[in-house]
Amino acid sequence: MPAYYLEALTVTLGIVLLMAEAFSPGKSKAWLGIAGAIGLAVILVLTFTAVGPAANPEAAWAKWPLWNFYQFDASAKFYKIFSLLTTILVLLLAVDYRKVLARFTEHPGSENGTGEYYCLPIFACAGMMWVASAKDLAGAFVALELVTITFYILVSFMRRNVGSLEAGVKYLIIGALSTGFLIYGIAWVYGTLGTMNLAEMSEALIPRLVTPIASEPVPYPAVPQLPLLFGISLVLIGLGFKIGAVPTHIWIPDVYQGAPTPTTAFLSVGSKAAGFILLMRFLEPFLASDLTRGSVITLLAILAGATLLFGNLAAISQSNFKRLLGYSSIAHAGFLLLALAAGNPGSDKTLSSNEAASFYLATYLLMTLGVFFVLSQIRIQRDGESINDFNGLGKTNPTLAFALTVLLAALAGVPLTAGFYGKFFVFSLAVEADLWIPVVIAFIGAAAGFYYYFKVIRAMWWSAPAEGAQPLVLPTITKAAVGVLTAAVLLFGIWPQPILALLK
């Protein structure tokens, strides 16, 4: 099956569900989320059978001009799987969260205003899948905006909640500003290289002989370095909004806290992954060229250091768990940037910077979504999201407390969990690249992570439950999801090969 069918099927699924929701007389809308998750699971299976033009060059579809904008390599396949898996879990999370959605859309006894909430993530998923296959900055920008505009709606979906509306406005304003940086940076890059196609950018930066008698190859045609670096810097600032990096990180704490919890989970994992795959595609030509490599690595190292420092230190003082996850999300973006700053092209035996960052994101998906499943039940059953709301969970529901302990320990990077391998690969690459100052900052940040993640663990096991607190009873979907994600975190902590095999 041609790979581009995957996005077409995803969009079709979203439209079908949207139409079904509009004409369905049923009071409960939970079936939309379950139908969406099943539909995406089918597309996820089809992803393993999808091929690009290289696999079947004689086919009529392999000669379509579409392939000038669309590619299907190992990275594209990995991030399509990533996007589909993330969206499936977010839809399942939204099914159990529907009581809160109903409370702040129509009224607590009606789900009439919640149907669209299960359809919008599917369109965002299609956008993320297109970003993963982008060969051209114009196409990537359009796909990324599809993701971002969908998130504007999802963040402010609870229209009867002031916090959600405020978060939506902040996200819209900062998002519009970052889009300006992104498109202006792309314009500068286009102006200096004369193309927005990523492959042609690489060719434009390859040193060539200006004349047959020249002894040393020089860039031809001459590329003005300063305007090109200015354009790259603007693009980095614009994409920094998507990945939650300094200096366009300021929206994260308020938006994370105000948005519906499934949206926060989707932002934390899906939006970050879409930003990083585009960042990797964009940086590839510049990291391969001697003309720009040193300057780009310096820029990435500065961004990584600043992001690590701010995210980790700001997370220490947080008492609201959602805000803590927001600041820690910034810190994790710093670790991912540090992997890219190493600029390692990799080999058959070692991971490249892009592969290490992708592995980190894959483990981050498992850990973070597992935590958000638990947090959503705390929000539903205890009507709170602060760390104090986890007090005594070890006594009232020790199995759930154990699962959350494993997930938080993995986020901190404790050995024998998947999170340890992610940080280990990043530190290895950074040390190998002699990025000593960012490595020291990352080490301090990792130590801070132990402190703020373990604050929640301490609240669960060492604090007494609040007076009259009822034991947390998990719905079937949440119970299954937390169990599977926790088991996956432990499994990949001792056997990471399945994720590594997907990356190769």
Coordinates of C-alpha atoms in Angstrom, one line a residue:
M1 CA 0.0 0.0 0.0
P2 CA 1.4 3.5 -0.9
A3 CA 2.4 5.2 2.3
Y4 CA 0.4 8.4 1.6
Y5 CA -2.9 6.4 1.9
L6 CA -2.2 6.4 5.7
E7 CA -2.9 10.2 6.0
A8 CA -5.9 10.0 3.7
L9 CA -7.4 7.2 5.8
T10 CA -6.8 9.1 9.0
V11 CA -8.5 12.3 7.6
T12 CA -11.4 10.1 6.3
L13 CA -11.8 8.5 9.7
G14 CA -12.0 12.0 11.3
I15 CA -14.6 13.2 8.8
V16 CA -16.7 10.1 9.2
L17 CA -16.7 10.3 12.9
L18 CA -17.5 14.1 12.8
M19 CA -20.5 13.4 10.5
A20 CA -21.7 10.5 12.6
E21 CA -21.5 12.7 15.7
A22 CA -23.6 15.4 14.0
F23 CA -26.4 13.0 13.1
S24 CA -26.2 10.6 16.1
P25 CA -29.1 11.0 18.6
G26 CA -27.3 9.1 21.4
K27 CA -26.7 10.9 24.7
S28 CA -23.3 9.4 25.4
K29 CA -20.5 10.3 23.1
A30 CA -17.9 7.8 24.5
W31 CA -18.5 5.5 21.5
L32 CA -16.8 8.2 19.3
G33 CA -13.6 8.0 21.3
I34 CA -13.6 4.2 21.2
A35 CA -14.5 4.1 17.5
G36 CA -11.7 6.6 16.8
A37 CA -9.2 4.5 18.8
I38 CA -10.2 1.3 16.9
G39 CA -10.0 3.1 13.5
L40 CA -6.5 4.5 14.3
A41 CA -5.4 1.0 15.6
V42 CA -6.3 -0.4 12.1
I43 CA -4.3 2.4 10.4
L44 CA -1.4 1.6 12.8
V45 CA -1.4 -2.0 11.6
L46 CA -1.5 -0.8 8.0
T47 CA 1.5 1.4 8.6
F48 CA 3.7 -1.8 8.9
T49 CA 2.6 -2.7 5.3
A50 CA 3.0 0.7 3.8
V51 CA 5.8 1.3 1.3
G52 CA 7.4 4.2 -0.6
P53 CA 8.4 4.5 -4.3
A54 CA 11.8 2.9 -3.6
A55 CA 10.1 -0.4 -2.7
N56 CA 8.1 -0.6 -5.9
P57 CA 9.6 1.8 -8.5
E58 CA 7.6 0.3 -11.4
A59 CA 4.2 1.1 -9.9
A60 CA 2.2 3.9 -11.5
W61 CA 1.8 5.6 -8.1
A62 CA 5.6 5.7 -7.6
K63 CA 5.9 8.2 -10.5
W64 CA 3.4 10.7 -9.1
P65 CA 4.7 14.2 -8.5
L66 CA 3.4 13.9 -4.9
W67 CA 6.7 12.2 -4.0
N68 CA 8.5 15.5 -4.5
F69 CA 6.8 16.7 -1.3
Y70 CA 6.4 13.4 0.6
Q71 CA 8.9 10.8 1.7
F72 CA 8.6 7.5 3.5
D73 CA 11.9 6.4 5.2
A74 CA 12.6 4.8 8.6
S75 CA 12.1 8.1 10.5
A76 CA 8.8 8.8 8.8
K77 CA 7.5 5.3 9.6
F78 CA 8.7 5.6 13.2
Y79 CA 7.0 9.0 13.7
K80 CA 3.8 7.9 12.0
I81 CA 3.6 4.9 14.4
F82 CA 4.4 7.4 17.3
S83 CA 1.6 9.8 16.2
L84 CA -1.0 7.0 15.9
L85 CA -0.1 5.4 19.2
T86 CA -0.2 8.7 21.0
T87 CA -3.6 9.7 19.5
I88 CA -5.1 6.3 20.4
L89 CA -4.0 6.7 24.0
V90 CA -5.3 10.3 24.2
L91 CA -8.7 9.2 22.8
L92 CA -8.9 6.5 25.4
L93 CA -7.9 9.0 28.1
A94 CA -10.6 11.4 26.8
V95 CA -13.3 8.6 27.1
D96 CA -12.7 8.4 30.9
Y97 CA -12.4 12.1 31.2
R98 CA -15.8 12.9 29.6
K99 CA -17.5 13.7 32.9
V100 CA -15.2 16.8 33.3
L101 CA -15.6 17.7 29.6
A102 CA -19.4 17.6 29.9
R103 CA -19.3 19.6 33.1
F104 CA -17.6 22.5 31.4
T105 CA -19.2 22.4 27.9
E106 CA -22.9 21.9 28.2
H107 CA -23.9 20.7 31.7
P108 CA -22.9 17.8 33.9
G109 CA -25.8 15.6 32.8
S110 CA -25.3 16.0 29.0
E111 CA -22.4 15.0 26.7
N112 CA -23.9 16.8 23.7
G113 CA -21.1 19.3 23.5
T114 CA -18.3 16.9 23.8
G115 CA -18.5 14.9 20.5
E116 CA -16.1 17.0 18.5
Y117 CA -13.4 16.5 21.2
Y118 CA -12.9 12.9 20.0
C119 CA -12.6 13.9 16.3
L120 CA -10.2 16.8 16.5
P121 CA -7.2 14.7 17.8
I122 CA -7.6 12.5 14.7
F123 CA -7.0 15.5 12.4
A124 CA -4.0 16.6 14.5
C125 CA -2.7 13.1 14.1
A126 CA -2.9 13.4 10.3
G127 CA -1.0 16.6 10.5
M128 CA 1.7 15.0 12.6
M129 CA 2.0 12.1 10.1
W130 CA 2.4 14.6 7.2
V131 CA 5.1 16.5 9.2
A132 CA 7.0 13.2 9.6
S133 CA 7.0 12.8 5.8
A134 CA 7.8 16.3 4.8
K135 CA 10.5 16.9 2.2
D136 CA 9.8 20.6 1.7
L137 CA 9.6 23.4 4.2
A138 CA 6.3 24.7 2.6
G139 CA 4.6 21.4 3.0
A140 CA 6.0 20.9 6.5
F141 CA 4.8 24.4 7.6
V142 CA 1.2 23.7 6.3
A143 CA 1.1 20.3 8.1
L144 CA 2.5 21.8 11.3
E145 CA -0.2 24.5 11.2
L146 CA -2.9 21.9 10.9
V147 CA -1.6 20.4 14.1
T148 CA -1.3 23.8 15.9
I149 CA -4.8 25.1 14.8
T150 CA -6.3 21.9 16.1
F151 CA -4.6 22.4 19.4
Y152 CA -5.9 25.9 19.7
I153 CA -9.5 24.4 19.8
L154 CA -8.6 21.5 22.0
V155 CA -6.9 23.7 24.6
S156 CA -9.9 26.1 24.9
F157 CA -12.5 23.3 24.5
M158 CA -14.0 23.7 28.0
R159 CA -15.8 26.9 27.2
R160 CA -17.4 27.2 30.6
N161 CA -14.0 27.1 32.3
V162 CA -12.1 30.4 32.7
G163 CA -8.8 28.6 33.0
S164 CA -9.3 26.7 29.7
L165 CA -10.3 29.9 27.9
E166 CA -7.3 31.8 29.3
A167 CA -5.0 29.0 28.3
G168 CA -6.5 29.0 24.8
V169 CA -5.9 32.8 24.4
K170 CA -2.3 32.5 25.6
Y171 CA -1.6 29.5 23.4
L172 CA -3.1 31.4 20.4
I173 CA -1.1 34.6 21.0
I174 CA 2.3 32.9 21.6
G175 CA 1.6 30.4 18.8
A176 CA 0.9 33.2 16.3
L177 CA 4.1 34.9 17.3
S178 CA 6.1 31.8 16.9
T179 CA 4.5 31.2 13.5
G180 CA 5.8 34.6 12.5
F181 CA 9.3 33.7 13.5
L182 CA 9.1 30.4 11.7
I183 CA 7.8 31.7 8.4
Y184 CA 10.2 34.7 8.5
G185 CA 13.1 32.3 9.1
I186 CA 12.0 30.1 6.3
A187 CA 11.9 33.1 4.0
W188 CA 15.5 34.0 4.9
V189 CA 16.7 30.5 4.3
Y190 CA 14.9 30.4 1.0
G191 CA 16.4 33.8 0.1
T192 CA 19.9 32.5 0.7
L193 CA 19.7 29.0 -0.7
G194 CA 17.0 29.5 -3.4
T195 CA 15.0 26.5 -2.4
M196 CA 12.7 25.1 0.3
N197 CA 13.3 21.5 -0.6
L198 CA 15.5 19.9 2.1
A199 CA 17.4 17.7 -0.4
E200 CA 18.2 20.6 -2.6
M201 CA 19.4 22.6 0.5
S202 CA 22.0 19.9 1.1
E203 CA 23.2 20.1 -2.5
A204 CA 23.4 23.9 -2.3
L205 CA 25.7 23.6 0.7
I206 CA 28.1 21.0 -0.8
P207 CA 31.5 22.5 -1.6
R208 CA 32.3 22.4 -5.3
L209 CA 35.1 23.6 -7.6
V210 CA 34.4 27.1 -8.8
T211 CA 36.7 26.7 -11.7
P212 CA 38.5 23.6 -13.1
I213 CA 41.9 25.0 -12.0
A214 CA 40.8 25.8 -8.4
S215 CA 42.8 23.7 -5.9
E216 CA 40.3 23.8 -3.0
P217 CA 36.6 23.2 -3.2
V218 CA 34.5 26.2 -2.1
P219 CA 30.7 26.5 -1.7
Y220 CA 29.2 27.1 -5.1
P221 CA 27.2 29.1 -5.7
A222 CA 28.5 31.3 -2.9
V223 CA 26.2 31.1 0.1
P224 CA 26.1 34.2 2.3
Q225 CA 26.7 32.7 5.7
L226 CA 25.4 35.5 8.0
P227 CA 21.8 35.8 6.4
L228 CA 21.6 32.0 6.4
L229 CA 22.5 31.7 10.1
F230 CA 20.0 34.5 10.8
G231 CA 17.3 32.5 9.1
I232 CA 18.2 29.3 10.9
S233 CA 18.1 31.1 14.2
L234 CA 14.6 32.4 13.5
V235 CA 13.4 28.9 12.5
L236 CA 14.8 27.5 15.7
I237 CA 12.9 30.1 17.7
G238 CA 9.7 29.3 15.8
L239 CA 10.1 25.5 16.3
G240 CA 11.1 26.2 20.0
F241 CA 7.4 26.9 20.6
K242 CA 6.4 23.5 19.3
I243 CA 8.9 21.6 21.3
G244 CA 8.7 23.8 24.5
A245 CA 12.2 25.2 24.4
V246 CA 13.6 28.5 25.7
P247 CA 12.9 31.3 24.7
T248 CA 9.3 30.5 23.5
H249 CA 8.5 28.2 26.4
I250 CA 6.5 30.7 28.5
W251 CA 3.1 29.4 27.4
I252 CA 3.6 25.9 28.8
P253 CA 2.8 26.1 32.6
D254 CA -0.4 28.1 32.2
V255 CA -1.6 26.2 29.1
Y256 CA -0.8 22.8 30.6
Q257 CA -2.7 23.8 33.8
G258 CA -5.8 25.3 32.0
A259 CA -6.3 22.8 29.2
P260 CA -8.3 19.6 29.6
T261 CA -6.0 16.8 30.8
P262 CA -6.2 14.7 27.6
T263 CA -5.2 17.9 25.6
T264 CA -2.3 18.5 28.0
A265 CA -1.1 14.9 27.5
F266 CA -1.4 15.3 23.7
L267 CA 0.5 18.6 23.8
S268 CA 3.2 17.1 26.0
V269 CA 3.9 14.2 23.7
G270 CA 2.3 14.7 20.3
S271 CA 3.0 18.3 19.7
K272 CA 6.6 17.9 21.0
A273 CA 7.2 15.0 18.7
A274 CA 5.9 16.9 15.6
G275 CA 8.2 19.8 16.4
F276 CA 11.2 17.6 16.9
I277 CA 10.8 15.5 13.7
L278 CA 10.6 18.8 11.7
L279 CA 13.6 20.2 13.6
M280 CA 15.6 17.1 12.8
R281 CA 14.7 17.2 9.1
F282 CA 15.4 21.0 8.9
L283 CA 18.8 20.7 10.7
E284 CA 20.1 17.7 8.7
P285 CA 21.5 19.7 5.7
F286 CA 23.1 22.4 8.0
L287 CA 24.7 19.9 10.3
A288 CA 26.2 18.0 7.3
S289 CA 27.8 21.2 5.8
D290 CA 31.1 22.6 7.1
L291 CA 29.8 26.1 6.3
T292 CA 27.1 26.0 9.0
R293 CA 27.8 23.0 11.3
G294 CA 29.8 24.7 14.0
S295 CA 27.5 27.7 14.3
V296 CA 24.3 25.5 14.4
I297 CA 25.8 23.2 17.0
T298 CA 26.7 26.3 19.2
L299 CA 23.1 27.5 18.8
L300 CA 21.7 24.1 19.8
A301 CA 24.1 23.8 22.8
I302 CA 23.0 27.3 24.1
L303 CA 19.3 26.4 23.6
A304 CA 19.8 23.1 25.3
G305 CA 21.6 24.5 28.3
A306 CA 19.1 27.4 28.8
T307 CA 16.2 25.0 28.4
L308 CA 17.6 22.4 30.9
L309 CA 18.4 25.1 33.4
F310 CA 15.1 26.8 33.3
G311 CA 12.8 23.8 33.1
N312 CA 14.5 21.9 36.0
L313 CA 15.0 24.7 38.4
A314 CA 11.4 26.1 37.9
A315 CA 9.9 22.7 38.4
I316 CA 11.4 22.3 41.9
S317 CA 9.0 24.8 43.6
Q318 CA 5.8 23.7 41.9
S319 CA 3.0 22.3 44.1
N320 CA 0.5 21.8 41.2
F321 CA 1.2 18.5 39.6
K322 CA 0.1 19.6 36.1
R323 CA 2.4 22.7 36.3
L324 CA 5.2 20.5 37.5
L325 CA 4.7 18.2 34.4
G326 CA 4.7 21.4 32.3
Y327 CA 8.1 22.6 33.6
S328 CA 9.5 19.1 33.5
S329 CA 8.4 18.9 29.8
I330 CA 10.6 21.9 29.2
A331 CA 13.4 20.1 30.9
H332 CA 13.0 17.0 28.7
A333 CA 13.0 19.3 25.6
G334 CA 16.5 20.4 26.9
F335 CA 17.7 16.8 27.0
L336 CA 16.4 16.2 23.4
L337 CA 18.1 19.4 22.2
L338 CA 21.3 18.2 23.8
A339 CA 21.2 15.0 21.8
L340 CA 20.8 17.1 18.6
A341 CA 23.6 19.4 19.6
A342 CA 26.0 16.5 19.7
G343 CA 25.5 16.4 15.9
N344 CA 26.5 12.7 15.7
P345 CA 25.6 11.2 12.3
G346 CA 25.8 7.7 13.8
S347 CA 26.9 4.4 12.2
D348 CA 25.7 0.8 12.0
K349 CA 26.9 0.1 15.6
T350 CA 26.1 3.5 17.3
L351 CA 23.0 5.7 17.5
S352 CA 23.0 9.0 15.7
S353 CA 21.8 12.1 17.4
N354 CA 18.4 11.9 15.7
E355 CA 18.0 8.2 16.7
A356 CA 18.9 9.0 20.3
A357 CA 16.3 11.8 20.4
S358 CA 13.7 9.6 18.8
F359 CA 14.3 6.8 21.3
Y360 CA 14.1 9.4 24.1
L361 CA 10.7 10.6 22.7
A362 CA 9.4 7.0 22.4
T363 CA 10.1 6.3 26.1
Y364 CA 8.8 9.7 27.1
L365 CA 5.5 8.8 25.4
L366 CA 5.1 5.7 27.6
M367 CA 6.0 7.4 30.8
T368 CA 4.2 10.7 30.4
L369 CA 0.9 9.2 29.1
G370 CA 0.9 6.7 31.9
V371 CA 1.2 9.6 34.4
F372 CA -1.6 11.6 32.7
F373 CA -3.9 8.6 32.9
V374 CA -3.5 8.6 36.7
L375 CA -3.6 12.4 37.0
S376 CA -7.0 12.4 35.1
Q377 CA -8.5 10.1 37.7
I378 CA -7.2 12.3 40.5
R379 CA -8.9 15.2 38.8
I380 CA -12.1 13.3 38.3
Q381 CA -12.4 11.6 41.7
R382 CA -10.7 14.1 44.0
D383 CA -11.4 17.3 42.0
G384 CA -7.8 18.4 42.3
E385 CA -4.4 18.4 40.6
S386 CA -2.0 19.4 43.3
I387 CA 0.7 17.2 44.7
N388 CA -1.3 17.1 48.0
D389 CA -4.1 15.3 46.2
F390 CA -1.8 12.3 45.9
N391 CA -1.3 12.1 49.7
G392 CA -1.8 8.6 51.0
L393 CA -2.4 6.9 47.6
G394 CA 0.1 4.2 48.7
K395 CA -2.3 3.3 51.5
T396 CA -5.6 3.6 49.7
N397 CA -4.5 2.1 46.4
P398 CA -1.0 0.6 46.7
T399 CA -1.1 -1.0 43.2
L400 CA -1.8 2.3 41.5
A401 CA 0.8 4.0 43.7
F402 CA 3.4 1.4 42.7
A403 CA 2.6 2.0 39.0
L404 CA 2.9 5.8 39.4
T405 CA 6.1 5.3 41.3
V406 CA 7.6 3.3 38.4
L407 CA 6.5 5.9 35.9
L408 CA 7.8 8.9 37.9
A409 CA 11.1 7.1 38.6
A410 CA 11.4 6.4 34.8
L411 CA 10.9 10.1 34.1
A412 CA 13.7 10.9 36.6
G413 CA 15.9 8.4 34.8
V414 CA 16.2 5.6 37.4
P415 CA 18.1 2.5 36.0
L416 CA 16.1 -0.6 34.9
T417 CA 13.4 1.7 33.5
A418 CA 13.0 3.0 29.9
G419 CA 13.8 6.6 31.0
F420 CA 17.3 5.6 32.0
Y421 CA 18.3 4.5 28.5
G422 CA 17.0 7.7 27.0
K423 CA 19.2 9.8 29.3
F424 CA 22.1 7.5 29.0
F425 CA 22.2 7.8 25.2
V426 CA 21.9 11.6 25.4
F427 CA 24.8 11.9 27.9
S428 CA 26.9 9.5 25.9
L429 CA 26.5 11.5 22.7
A430 CA 27.1 14.8 24.5
V431 CA 30.3 13.6 26.3
E432 CA 31.6 12.2 23.0
A433 CA 31.0 15.6 21.4
D434 CA 32.8 17.4 24.2
L435 CA 29.8 19.5 25.1
W436 CA 31.0 19.8 28.7
I437 CA 29.1 22.9 29.9
P438 CA 25.7 21.6 28.7
V439 CA 26.6 18.2 30.1
V440 CA 27.3 19.7 33.6
I441 CA 23.9 21.6 33.3
A442 CA 22.2 18.4 32.3
F443 CA 23.7 16.5 35.2
I444 CA 22.4 19.2 37.6
G445 CA 19.0 19.1 35.9
A446 CA 18.8 15.3 36.2
A447 CA 19.6 15.6 39.9
A448 CA 16.8 18.2 40.3
G449 CA 14.5 15.9 38.4
F450 CA 15.0 13.3 41.1
Y451 CA 13.9 15.8 43.7
Y452 CA 10.7 17.1 42.1
Y453 CA 9.5 13.7 40.8
F454 CA 10.2 12.1 44.1
K455 CA 8.1 14.8 45.9
V456 CA 5.1 13.1 44.4
I457 CA 6.3 9.6 45.4
R458 CA 6.9 10.9 49.0
A459 CA 3.3 12.3 49.1
M460 CA 1.9 8.9 48.0
W461 CA 3.9 6.7 50.4
W462 CA 4.8 8.9 53.4
S463 CA 1.9 11.3 53.7
A464 CA -1.4 10.5 55.4
P465 CA -4.5 10.5 53.1
A466 CA -6.8 13.5 53.5
E467 CA -9.7 13.1 56.0
G468 CA -12.6 11.4 54.3
A469 CA -10.6 10.6 51.1
Q470 CA -12.1 7.7 49.2
P471 CA -9.9 5.0 47.6
L472 CA -9.3 5.7 43.9
V473 CA -11.2 3.3 41.7
L474 CA -10.0 3.1 38.2
P475 CA -12.3 2.6 35.2
T476 CA -11.4 -0.4 33.0
I477 CA -9.8 1.6 30.2
T478 CA -7.6 3.6 32.6
K479 CA -6.7 0.5 34.6
A480 CA -5.6 -1.4 31.4
A481 CA -3.7 1.6 30.0
V482 CA -1.8 2.3 33.2
G483 CA -0.9 -1.5 33.5
V484 CA 0.3 -1.8 29.9
L485 CA 2.3 1.5 30.0
T486 CA 3.9 0.6 33.3
A487 CA 4.8 -2.9 32.1
A488 CA 6.3 -1.3 28.8
V489 CA 8.4 1.1 30.8
L490 CA 9.9 -1.8 32.8
L491 CA 10.3 -4.0 29.8
F492 CA 12.1 -1.4 27.6
G493 CA 14.2 -0.6 30.7
I494 CA 15.9 -4.0 30.4
W495 CA 15.2 -4.7 26.7
P496 CA 15.2 -1.6 24.5
Q497 CA 15.9 -3.4 21.3
P498 CA 12.3 -3.3 19.8
I499 CA 12.4 0.5 19.8
L500 CA 15.9 0.6 18.5
A501 CA 15.0 -1.8 15.7
L502 CA 12.2 0.5 14.6
L503 CA 14.6 3.4 14.3
K504 CA 17.0 1.5 12.0

